[in-house]
Structures are given as C-alpha cells and as structure tokens.
Amino acid sequence: MLQRPPLIVGNWKMHKTISEAKELVQQLTRVLGDDLARIPITVLAPPFTALSAVAQEIKGHPYLLGAQNLYWEDQGAFTGEVSGPMLRDLGCRYVIVGHSERRRYFAETDVMVGKKAAAALRHELRPIVCIGETWDQRLGGQTKHVLSLQLTEALAGIGKDQAQDVVVAYEPVWAIGSGRAATCEQADEVHRHVRTHLLALWGQDAGTLVPILYGGSVMPENIGALLAIPDVDGALVGGACLDPVLFAKILRIGAVP
Ligand code: PEP
C-alpha cells in the first residue's frame, strides 16, 4: 500500500445545474468505461445545489463526494451558510477550504480558513486546505514565506492526531484558470517546502501522511510529470474536470500502476 495514494479532486466551482451535474457524472463514467475500476481516489466537488443529485448518481461507483466550502458553526442564525453536519448528511467526505477565489471574492482570511478546517474535521470531513501565492508575491521572492504563514494559521487548531485526515492543496493563484501551470521545478520546490513545514508541525510520522495536491491549470498534458514529483500526491483540477474526456484522461494517467 502506498503511504499517500494519488488523490484527484474535481472542483466544479459555480457550474452545473442538477440535470447538467447528473449528465456530467454519467458522461465521465461512460468515457472511463472499464478504467473506472482503476481510477485513483477521485473526489467530485459540485456546487451545494447539486450535491444531493451527485450523491445519488455516484452510488455504486468509486467516486467520493466533496463540497467546495462550509461554515464553522454547526447550526444557527447564519443566513446563506452550510455546516459540516449538513455536508456529512449529504454524503460528503471531503470539503475544500480557503480556495483563492473565496479568499479574493469573499474576503476569507487564514484565520477563517483555520476555523473551517477544524470544523470539517469535527464532522469527519477531510478538509482540503488551499494555499498559494500571487504572481507579485512570487516575483517579490515571498512565496515560501506567504505559504508558511497561510499554513501556520490554517492548521493552528489541528492536532497531530488529526493530521492523517488533512489534505493540503498548493494552488499558485497565478496558475488557476490561466493555462499557465507551475513548472515541475516550481512545484517540486514548493511541495518540498510544504512537506518540511508539515513535518516540523506534526513530526515525521504524522507529517508524512498528509497528501499535498497541486492545483492550477492541470491538464492531461502536464499531470503525469507533476505526479512524478515525490511530494506531489495528487491534483486539484478546476476547468478540466468539467470536460469528461479531459478529466477521464487525467484520472487514467493518475491511476496507480
Ligand atoms: C481550481 O480552481 O482549483 C483550479 C485548479 O482551477 P484550474 O484547474 O481551472 O486552473
């Protein structure tokens, strides 16, 4: 058994009505055909409105369900928010927290991301904690510093005993939706840095178990080289996961040999 089996997450963002969502899962399954039995751990993260329909659609298939966000309180007067217990009830196993689009458009801070990650773990949801630097921060030589700060805040409330349920996703902001993925050298350098941070935080055993995903313009053309990097344990895929042919190719390449 691999210590960190490959994990591929499809972030559908704000796309797909219920009927379109069902159709996308059916198409993906059709395109994969017999290869469905060989896919890596695969999480589909549709919008909240389609979670229930996708949960039905994936029954009997090896996909897992994920959400794109949650609120840290379990219930109460928080209009418009969705809690961990609600997501668990829908069958979610994973939840993305701190995506750069939420940080940018909804003013999410590292402290908020930390509260969301802790809330997810309280309800047996694996948080996929997104971190990443802007292009200006990279140009200014700030990348590692920025990522360390993001990790420190986001993981502050999480103990070593919970580390095995945490997933970190390195998503350079400049690579998301831009068609300009990080080079393998850039990904390698950052993923090593993230691993070093996790080992320092939680120790050798627990820190080694945490998968570190790469996200940002992942395509069938670059996924193989990215996954060959020792500390790249999978991918968070945006645009390409909405195309069943492209996503199926990514899953085939990501399959454990
Ligand atoms: C994302 O939004 O998480 C993402 C990685 O998007 P894309 O693959 O489109 O760059």
PDB file of C-alpha atoms and ligand atoms in Angstrom:
ATOM      1  CA  MET A   1       0.000   0.000   0.000  1.00  0.00           C
ATOM      2  CA  LEU A   2       1.300   3.424  -0.950  1.00  0.00           C
ATOM      3  CA  GLN A   3       1.670   5.742   2.016  1.00  0.00           C
ATOM      4  CA  ARG A   4      -0.066   8.523   0.106  1.00  0.00           C
ATOM      5  CA  PRO A   5      -2.136   7.028  -2.713  1.00  0.00           C
ATOM      6  CA  PRO A   6      -2.851   9.542  -5.501  1.00  0.00           C
ATOM      7  CA  LEU A   7      -5.875  11.744  -4.899  1.00  0.00           C
ATOM      8  CA  ILE A   8      -7.562  13.729  -7.665  1.00  0.00           C
ATOM      9  CA  VAL A   9     -10.226  16.304  -6.824  1.00  0.00           C
ATOM     10  CA  GLY A  10     -12.518  17.920  -9.384  1.00  0.00           C
ATOM     11  CA  ASN A  11     -13.647  21.388  -8.287  1.00  0.00           C
ATOM     12  CA  TRP A  12     -16.702  22.210 -10.370  1.00  0.00           C
ATOM     13  CA  LYS A  13     -16.882  25.754  -8.967  1.00  0.00           C
ATOM     14  CA  MET A  14     -20.198  27.521  -9.754  1.00  0.00           C
ATOM     15  CA  HIS A  15     -21.066  25.308 -12.711  1.00  0.00           C
ATOM     16  CA  LYS A  16     -23.834  22.806 -13.487  1.00  0.00           C
ATOM     17  CA  THR A  17     -27.497  22.688 -12.653  1.00  0.00           C
ATOM     18  CA  ILE A  18     -28.836  19.459 -11.161  1.00  0.00           C
ATOM     19  CA  SER A  19     -29.616  17.897 -14.545  1.00  0.00           C
ATOM     20  CA  GLU A  20     -26.290  19.016 -16.009  1.00  0.00           C
ATOM     21  CA  ALA A  21     -24.476  17.625 -12.976  1.00  0.00           C
ATOM     22  CA  LYS A  22     -26.087  14.200 -13.366  1.00  0.00           C
ATOM     23  CA  GLU A  23     -25.234  14.240 -17.056  1.00  0.00           C
ATOM     24  CA  LEU A  24     -21.588  15.084 -16.344  1.00  0.00           C
ATOM     25  CA  VAL A  25     -21.202  12.154 -13.927  1.00  0.00           C
ATOM     26  CA  GLN A  26     -22.849   9.797 -16.428  1.00  0.00           C
ATOM     27  CA  GLN A  27     -20.607  11.009 -19.244  1.00  0.00           C
ATOM     28  CA  LEU A  28     -17.477  10.647 -17.129  1.00  0.00           C
ATOM     29  CA  THR A  29     -18.453   7.109 -16.199  1.00  0.00           C
ATOM     30  CA  ARG A  30     -19.161   6.260 -19.841  1.00  0.00           C
ATOM     31  CA  VAL A  31     -15.860   7.710 -21.061  1.00  0.00           C
ATOM     32  CA  LEU A  32     -13.898   5.853 -18.377  1.00  0.00           C
ATOM     33  CA  GLY A  33     -15.532   2.530 -19.219  1.00  0.00           C
ATOM     34  CA  ASP A  34     -13.547  -0.363 -17.784  1.00  0.00           C
ATOM     35  CA  ASP A  35     -10.904   2.051 -16.489  1.00  0.00           C
ATOM     36  CA  LEU A  36     -13.364   3.177 -13.817  1.00  0.00           C
ATOM     37  CA  ALA A  37     -12.149   0.251 -11.713  1.00  0.00           C
ATOM     38  CA  ARG A  38      -8.582   1.604 -11.850  1.00  0.00           C
ATOM     39  CA  ILE A  39      -9.011   5.295 -11.115  1.00  0.00           C
ATOM     40  CA  PRO A  40      -7.119   6.932  -8.262  1.00  0.00           C
ATOM     41  CA  ILE A  41      -9.048   8.200  -5.241  1.00  0.00           C
ATOM     42  CA  THR A  42     -11.368  10.629  -7.028  1.00  0.00           C
ATOM     43  CA  VAL A  43     -13.426  13.327  -5.369  1.00  0.00           C
ATOM     44  CA  LEU A  44     -16.162  15.217  -7.217  1.00  0.00           C
ATOM     45  CA  ALA A  45     -16.942  18.623  -5.707  1.00  0.00           C
ATOM     46  CA  PRO A  46     -20.068  20.050  -7.351  1.00  0.00           C
ATOM     47  CA  PRO A  47     -21.856  23.165  -6.079  1.00  0.00           C
ATOM     48  CA  PHE A  48     -24.036  22.761  -2.965  1.00  0.00           C
ATOM     49  CA  THR A  49     -27.216  22.644  -5.051  1.00  0.00           C
ATOM     50  CA  ALA A  50     -26.071  19.552  -6.939  1.00  0.00           C
ATOM     51  CA  LEU A  51     -24.561  17.603  -4.015  1.00  0.00           C
ATOM     52  CA  SER A  52     -27.655  15.531  -3.378  1.00  0.00           C
ATOM     53  CA  ALA A  53     -28.122  14.637  -7.050  1.00  0.00           C
ATOM     54  CA  VAL A  54     -24.444  13.773  -7.479  1.00  0.00           C
ATOM     55  CA  ALA A  55     -24.573  11.673  -4.288  1.00  0.00           C
ATOM     56  CA  GLN A  56     -27.329   9.587  -5.895  1.00  0.00           C
ATOM     57  CA  GLU A  57     -25.546   9.432  -9.233  1.00  0.00           C
ATOM     58  CA  ILE A  58     -22.255   8.121  -7.818  1.00  0.00           C
ATOM     59  CA  LYS A  59     -23.830   5.277  -5.837  1.00  0.00           C
ATOM     60  CA  GLY A  60     -22.085   2.065  -6.790  1.00  0.00           C
ATOM     61  CA  HIS A  61     -19.195   3.975  -8.412  1.00  0.00           C
ATOM     62  CA  PRO A  62     -15.799   4.615  -6.865  1.00  0.00           C
ATOM     63  CA  TYR A  63     -16.107   8.431  -6.797  1.00  0.00           C
ATOM     64  CA  LEU A  64     -16.277  10.256  -3.470  1.00  0.00           C
ATOM     65  CA  LEU A  65     -18.274  13.388  -2.780  1.00  0.00           C
ATOM     66  CA  GLY A  66     -16.780  16.720  -1.771  1.00  0.00           C
ATOM     67  CA  ALA A  67     -18.102  20.225  -1.119  1.00  0.00           C
ATOM     68  CA  GLN A  68     -16.448  23.498  -2.047  1.00  0.00           C
ATOM     69  CA  ASN A  69     -16.917  25.325   1.241  1.00  0.00           C
ATOM     70  CA  LEU A  70     -18.518  25.134   4.699  1.00  0.00           C
ATOM     71  CA  TYR A  71     -19.199  27.371   7.675  1.00  0.00           C
ATOM     72  CA  TRP A  72     -17.527  26.639  11.007  1.00  0.00           C
ATOM     73  CA  GLU A  73     -20.632  26.754  13.221  1.00  0.00           C
ATOM     74  CA  ASP A  74     -22.812  23.630  13.281  1.00  0.00           C
ATOM     75  CA  GLN A  75     -26.150  25.488  13.110  1.00  0.00           C
ATOM     76  CA  GLY A  76     -27.737  28.830  13.912  1.00  0.00           C
ATOM     77  CA  ALA A  77     -28.640  32.227  12.521  1.00  0.00           C
ATOM     78  CA  PHE A  78     -26.086  32.327   9.725  1.00  0.00           C
ATOM     79  CA  THR A  79     -28.170  33.042   6.637  1.00  0.00           C
ATOM     80  CA  GLY A  80     -26.828  31.510   3.480  1.00  0.00           C
ATOM     81  CA  GLU A  81     -24.240  29.293   5.136  1.00  0.00           C
ATOM     82  CA  VAL A  82     -23.908  25.495   5.103  1.00  0.00           C
ATOM     83  CA  SER A  83     -22.450  23.498   8.015  1.00  0.00           C
ATOM     84  CA  GLY A  84     -20.347  20.389   8.444  1.00  0.00           C
ATOM     85  CA  PRO A  85     -23.228  18.220   9.738  1.00  0.00           C
ATOM     86  CA  MET A  86     -25.284  19.236   6.678  1.00  0.00           C
ATOM     87  CA  LEU A  87     -22.498  18.199   4.336  1.00  0.00           C
ATOM     88  CA  ARG A  88     -21.960  14.889   6.127  1.00  0.00           C
ATOM     89  CA  ASP A  89     -25.676  14.238   5.908  1.00  0.00           C
ATOM     90  CA  LEU A  90     -25.444  14.653   2.125  1.00  0.00           C
ATOM     91  CA  GLY A  91     -22.685  12.074   1.954  1.00  0.00           C
ATOM     92  CA  CYS A  92     -19.698  14.406   1.631  1.00  0.00           C
ATOM     93  CA  ARG A  93     -16.334  13.029   2.736  1.00  0.00           C
ATOM     94  CA  TYR A  94     -14.157  15.994   1.712  1.00  0.00           C
ATOM     95  CA  VAL A  95     -14.517  19.767   1.708  1.00  0.00           C
ATOM     96  CA  ILE A  96     -12.368  22.404   0.032  1.00  0.00           C
ATOM     97  CA  VAL A  97     -11.458  25.285   2.343  1.00  0.00           C
ATOM     98  CA  GLY A  98      -9.641  28.524   1.597  1.00  0.00           C
ATOM     99  CA  HIS A  99      -9.736  28.358  -2.176  1.00  0.00           C
ATOM    100  CA  SER A 100      -8.125  31.526  -3.543  1.00  0.00           C
ATOM    101  CA  GLU A 101     -11.422  32.553  -5.141  1.00  0.00           C
ATOM    102  CA  ARG A 102     -13.037  32.543  -1.702  1.00  0.00           C
ATOM    103  CA  ARG A 103     -10.130  34.490  -0.271  1.00  0.00           C
ATOM    104  CA  ARG A 104     -10.301  37.007  -3.113  1.00  0.00           C
ATOM    105  CA  TYR A 105     -14.054  37.491  -3.653  1.00  0.00           C
ATOM    106  CA  PHE A 106     -15.398  36.657  -0.196  1.00  0.00           C
ATOM    107  CA  ALA A 107     -12.606  38.072   1.962  1.00  0.00           C
ATOM    108  CA  GLU A 108     -11.720  34.787   3.629  1.00  0.00           C
ATOM    109  CA  THR A 109      -8.702  35.106   5.875  1.00  0.00           C
ATOM    110  CA  ASP A 110      -6.248  32.471   7.061  1.00  0.00           C
ATOM    111  CA  VAL A 111      -7.928  32.504  10.473  1.00  0.00           C
ATOM    112  CA  MET A 112     -11.317  31.787   8.886  1.00  0.00           C
ATOM    113  CA  VAL A 113      -9.774  29.012   6.819  1.00  0.00           C
ATOM    114  CA  GLY A 114      -8.387  27.525  10.033  1.00  0.00           C
ATOM    115  CA  LYS A 115     -11.813  27.569  11.688  1.00  0.00           C
ATOM    116  CA  LYS A 116     -13.341  25.906   8.636  1.00  0.00           C
ATOM    117  CA  ALA A 117     -10.664  23.210   8.533  1.00  0.00           C
ATOM    118  CA  ALA A 118     -11.170  22.446  12.247  1.00  0.00           C
ATOM    119  CA  ALA A 119     -14.966  22.363  11.794  1.00  0.00           C
ATOM    120  CA  ALA A 120     -14.612  19.942   8.893  1.00  0.00           C
ATOM    121  CA  LEU A 121     -12.523  17.566  10.998  1.00  0.00           C
ATOM    122  CA  ARG A 122     -15.048  17.726  13.859  1.00  0.00           C
ATOM    123  CA  HIS A 123     -17.596  16.270  11.455  1.00  0.00           C
ATOM    124  CA  GLU A 124     -15.439  13.630   9.790  1.00  0.00           C
ATOM    125  CA  LEU A 125     -14.928  15.625   6.633  1.00  0.00           C
ATOM    126  CA  ARG A 126     -11.404  15.776   5.246  1.00  0.00           C
ATOM    127  CA  PRO A 127     -10.531  19.438   4.700  1.00  0.00           C
ATOM    128  CA  ILE A 128      -8.614  20.238   1.507  1.00  0.00           C
ATOM    129  CA  VAL A 129      -6.756  23.311   2.715  1.00  0.00           C
ATOM    130  CA  CYS A 130      -5.812  25.544  -0.223  1.00  0.00           C
ATOM    131  CA  ILE A 131      -2.766  27.779  -0.074  1.00  0.00           C
ATOM    132  CA  GLY A 132      -0.974  29.718  -2.784  1.00  0.00           C
ATOM    133  CA  GLU A 133       0.945  32.867  -3.622  1.00  0.00           C
ATOM    134  CA  THR A 134       0.050  35.609  -6.081  1.00  0.00           C
ATOM    135  CA  TRP A 135       2.312  36.413  -9.008  1.00  0.00           C
ATOM    136  CA  ASP A 136       3.514  39.594  -7.310  1.00  0.00           C
ATOM    137  CA  GLN A 137       4.413  37.653  -4.177  1.00  0.00           C
ATOM    138  CA  ARG A 138       6.361  35.166  -6.290  1.00  0.00           C
ATOM    139  CA  LEU A 139       8.167  37.955  -8.139  1.00  0.00           C
ATOM    140  CA  GLY A 140       8.986  39.528  -4.790  1.00  0.00           C
ATOM    141  CA  GLY A 141      10.605  36.320  -3.524  1.00  0.00           C
ATOM    142  CA  GLN A 142       7.838  35.920  -0.937  1.00  0.00           C
ATOM    143  CA  THR A 143       6.444  32.544  -1.981  1.00  0.00           C
ATOM    144  CA  LYS A 144       7.730  30.349   0.855  1.00  0.00           C
ATOM    145  CA  HIS A 145       7.089  32.993   3.474  1.00  0.00           C
ATOM    146  CA  VAL A 146       3.485  33.506   2.304  1.00  0.00           C
ATOM    147  CA  LEU A 147       2.797  29.772   2.216  1.00  0.00           C
ATOM    148  CA  SER A 148       4.262  29.245   5.678  1.00  0.00           C
ATOM    149  CA  LEU A 149       2.028  31.967   7.108  1.00  0.00           C
ATOM    150  CA  GLN A 150      -1.036  30.501   5.418  1.00  0.00           C
ATOM    151  CA  LEU A 151      -0.224  27.027   6.712  1.00  0.00           C
ATOM    152  CA  THR A 152       0.527  28.208  10.238  1.00  0.00           C
ATOM    153  CA  GLU A 153      -2.846  29.952  10.606  1.00  0.00           C
ATOM    154  CA  ALA A 154      -4.920  27.391   8.742  1.00  0.00           C
ATOM    155  CA  LEU A 155      -3.539  24.421  10.685  1.00  0.00           C
ATOM    156  CA  ALA A 156      -3.271  26.145  14.076  1.00  0.00           C
ATOM    157  CA  GLY A 157      -6.271  24.370  15.610  1.00  0.00           C
ATOM    158  CA  ILE A 158      -5.450  20.927  14.259  1.00  0.00           C
ATOM    159  CA  GLY A 159      -3.598  18.411  16.395  1.00  0.00           C
ATOM    160  CA  LYS A 160      -1.107  15.801  15.302  1.00  0.00           C
ATOM    161  CA  ASP A 161      -3.721  13.081  15.904  1.00  0.00           C
ATOM    162  CA  GLN A 162      -5.922  14.647  13.183  1.00  0.00           C
ATOM    163  CA  ALA A 163      -3.151  15.184  10.653  1.00  0.00           C
ATOM    164  CA  GLN A 164      -3.913  11.991   8.755  1.00  0.00           C
ATOM    165  CA  ASP A 165      -7.282  13.448   7.712  1.00  0.00           C
ATOM    166  CA  VAL A 166      -5.900  16.728   6.406  1.00  0.00           C
ATOM    167  CA  VAL A 167      -5.149  17.401   2.736  1.00  0.00           C
ATOM    168  CA  VAL A 168      -3.136  20.436   1.616  1.00  0.00           C
ATOM    169  CA  ALA A 169      -3.521  21.833  -1.897  1.00  0.00           C
ATOM    170  CA  TYR A 170      -0.834  24.115  -3.293  1.00  0.00           C
ATOM    171  CA  GLU A 171      -2.549  26.316  -5.836  1.00  0.00           C
ATOM    172  CA  PRO A 172      -0.468  29.236  -7.094  1.00  0.00           C
ATOM    173  CA  VAL A 173      -3.043  31.984  -7.664  1.00  0.00           C
ATOM    174  CA  TRP A 174      -1.434  32.919 -10.989  1.00  0.00           C
ATOM    175  CA  ALA A 175      -1.811  29.359 -12.283  1.00  0.00           C
ATOM    176  CA  ILE A 176      -5.541  28.965 -11.584  1.00  0.00           C
ATOM    177  CA  GLY A 177      -7.579  29.138 -14.759  1.00  0.00           C
ATOM    178  CA  SER A 178      -4.715  30.827 -16.586  1.00  0.00           C
ATOM    179  CA  GLY A 179      -3.458  27.952 -18.710  1.00  0.00           C
ATOM    180  CA  ARG A 180      -0.045  28.617 -17.150  1.00  0.00           C
ATOM    181  CA  ALA A 181       0.654  25.784 -14.705  1.00  0.00           C
ATOM    182  CA  ALA A 182       3.632  25.863 -12.377  1.00  0.00           C
ATOM    183  CA  THR A 183       6.675  24.193 -13.876  1.00  0.00           C
ATOM    184  CA  CYS A 184       7.775  20.928 -12.340  1.00  0.00           C
ATOM    185  CA  GLU A 185      10.748  22.722 -10.787  1.00  0.00           C
ATOM    186  CA  GLN A 186       8.485  25.313  -9.177  1.00  0.00           C
ATOM    187  CA  ALA A 187       6.038  22.669  -7.912  1.00  0.00           C
ATOM    188  CA  ASP A 188       8.868  20.494  -6.608  1.00  0.00           C
ATOM    189  CA  GLU A 189      10.430  23.351  -4.660  1.00  0.00           C
ATOM    190  CA  VAL A 190       7.139  24.431  -3.084  1.00  0.00           C
ATOM    191  CA  HIS A 191       5.883  20.943  -2.270  1.00  0.00           C
ATOM    192  CA  ARG A 192       9.177  20.155  -0.512  1.00  0.00           C
ATOM    193  CA  HIS A 193       8.770  23.340   1.483  1.00  0.00           C
ATOM    194  CA  VAL A 194       5.200  22.416   2.441  1.00  0.00           C
ATOM    195  CA  ARG A 195       6.307  18.909   3.476  1.00  0.00           C
ATOM    196  CA  THR A 196       9.092  20.381   5.621  1.00  0.00           C
ATOM    197  CA  HIS A 197       6.524  22.634   7.307  1.00  0.00           C
ATOM    198  CA  LEU A 198       4.176  19.696   7.980  1.00  0.00           C
ATOM    199  CA  LEU A 199       6.986  17.555   9.387  1.00  0.00           C
ATOM    200  CA  ALA A 200       8.062  20.375  11.686  1.00  0.00           C
ATOM    201  CA  LEU A 201       4.480  20.896  12.834  1.00  0.00           C
ATOM    202  CA  TRP A 202       3.338  17.327  13.366  1.00  0.00           C
ATOM    203  CA  GLY A 203       6.501  15.218  13.386  1.00  0.00           C
ATOM    204  CA  GLN A 204       7.828  12.633  10.971  1.00  0.00           C
ATOM    205  CA  ASP A 205       5.056  10.037  11.149  1.00  0.00           C
ATOM    206  CA  ALA A 206       2.004  12.301  11.079  1.00  0.00           C
ATOM    207  CA  GLY A 207       3.549  14.896   8.747  1.00  0.00           C
ATOM    208  CA  THR A 208       4.421  12.252   6.178  1.00  0.00           C
ATOM    209  CA  LEU A 209       0.812  11.075   5.890  1.00  0.00           C
ATOM    210  CA  VAL A 210      -0.638  14.364   4.652  1.00  0.00           C
ATOM    211  CA  PRO A 211      -1.255  14.404   0.891  1.00  0.00           C
ATOM    212  CA  ILE A 212      -0.116  17.592  -0.841  1.00  0.00           C
ATOM    213  CA  LEU A 213      -2.054  18.235  -4.036  1.00  0.00           C
ATOM    214  CA  TYR A 214      -1.020  20.554  -6.841  1.00  0.00           C
ATOM    215  CA  GLY A 215      -3.698  22.757  -8.456  1.00  0.00           C
ATOM    216  CA  GLY A 216      -3.581  25.309 -11.247  1.00  0.00           C
ATOM    217  CA  SER A 217      -4.169  24.604 -14.954  1.00  0.00           C
ATOM    218  CA  VAL A 218      -3.784  20.837 -14.582  1.00  0.00           C
ATOM    219  CA  MET A 219      -4.367  19.117 -17.919  1.00  0.00           C
ATOM    220  CA  PRO A 220      -3.741  15.647 -19.386  1.00  0.00           C
ATOM    221  CA  GLU A 221      -0.509  17.074 -20.858  1.00  0.00           C
ATOM    222  CA  ASN A 222       1.078  18.022 -17.522  1.00  0.00           C
ATOM    223  CA  ILE A 223      -0.490  15.718 -14.906  1.00  0.00           C
ATOM    224  CA  GLY A 224       1.949  12.846 -15.487  1.00  0.00           C
ATOM    225  CA  ALA A 225       5.061  14.951 -14.950  1.00  0.00           C
ATOM    226  CA  LEU A 226       3.535  16.675 -11.918  1.00  0.00           C
ATOM    227  CA  LEU A 227       2.565  13.391 -10.265  1.00  0.00           C
ATOM    228  CA  ALA A 228       6.094  12.077 -10.792  1.00  0.00           C
ATOM    229  CA  ILE A 229       7.390  14.680  -8.321  1.00  0.00           C
ATOM    230  CA  PRO A 230       7.908  12.950  -4.947  1.00  0.00           C
ATOM    231  CA  ASP A 231       5.792  15.304  -2.831  1.00  0.00           C
ATOM    232  CA  VAL A 232       3.041  15.890  -5.385  1.00  0.00           C
ATOM    233  CA  ASP A 233       0.425  13.408  -4.193  1.00  0.00           C
ATOM    234  CA  GLY A 234      -2.423  14.343  -6.474  1.00  0.00           C
ATOM    235  CA  ALA A 235      -4.192  17.264  -8.073  1.00  0.00           C
ATOM    236  CA  LEU A 236      -6.998  19.731  -7.571  1.00  0.00           C
ATOM    237  CA  VAL A 237      -8.496  20.212 -11.008  1.00  0.00           C
ATOM    238  CA  GLY A 238     -10.796  23.086 -11.985  1.00  0.00           C
ATOM    239  CA  GLY A 239     -11.611  23.753 -15.640  1.00  0.00           C
ATOM    240  CA  ALA A 240     -10.575  20.344 -16.965  1.00  0.00           C
ATOM    241  CA  CYS A 241     -12.891  18.459 -14.602  1.00  0.00           C
ATOM    242  CA  LEU A 242     -15.922  19.922 -16.391  1.00  0.00           C
ATOM    243  CA  ASP A 243     -14.923  18.122 -19.580  1.00  0.00           C
ATOM    244  CA  PRO A 244     -15.473  14.368 -19.141  1.00  0.00           C
ATOM    245  CA  VAL A 245     -12.942  13.465 -21.825  1.00  0.00           C
ATOM    246  CA  LEU A 246     -10.184  15.606 -20.305  1.00  0.00           C
ATOM    247  CA  PHE A 247     -10.978  14.549 -16.735  1.00  0.00           C
ATOM    248  CA  ALA A 248     -11.064  10.886 -17.697  1.00  0.00           C
ATOM    249  CA  LYS A 249      -7.620  11.274 -19.280  1.00  0.00           C
ATOM    250  CA  ILE A 250      -6.316  12.893 -16.090  1.00  0.00           C
ATOM    251  CA  LEU A 251      -7.753  10.056 -13.979  1.00  0.00           C
ATOM    252  CA  ARG A 252      -6.247   7.403 -16.257  1.00  0.00           C
ATOM    253  CA  ILE A 253      -2.815   8.999 -16.037  1.00  0.00           C
ATOM    254  CA  GLY A 254      -3.195   9.357 -12.271  1.00  0.00           C
ATOM    255  CA  ALA A 255      -4.157   5.711 -11.792  1.00  0.00           C
ATOM    256  CA  VAL A 256      -1.885   3.632  -9.604  1.00  0.00           C
ATOM    257  CA  PRO A 257       0.064   1.303 -11.935  1.00  0.00           C
TER     258      PRO A 257
HETATM  259  C1  PEP B   1      -9.021  25.463  -9.109  1.00  0.00           C
HETATM  260  O1  PEP B   1      -9.854  26.340  -9.217  1.00  0.00           O
HETATM  261  O2  PEP B   1      -8.911  24.857  -8.033  1.00  0.00           O
HETATM  262  C2  PEP B   1      -8.187  25.148 -10.246  1.00  0.00           C
HETATM  263  C3  PEP B   1      -7.114  24.473 -10.052  1.00  0.00           C
HETATM  264  O3  PEP B   1      -8.618  25.611 -11.475  1.00  0.00           O
HETATM  265  P1  PEP B   1      -7.953  25.288 -12.898  1.00  0.00           P
HETATM  266  O4  PEP B   1      -7.646  23.827 -12.948  1.00  0.00           O
HETATM  267  O5  PEP B   1      -9.005  25.690 -13.886  1.00  0.00           O
HETATM  268  O6  PEP B   1      -6.718  26.122 -13.006  1.00  0.00           O
END
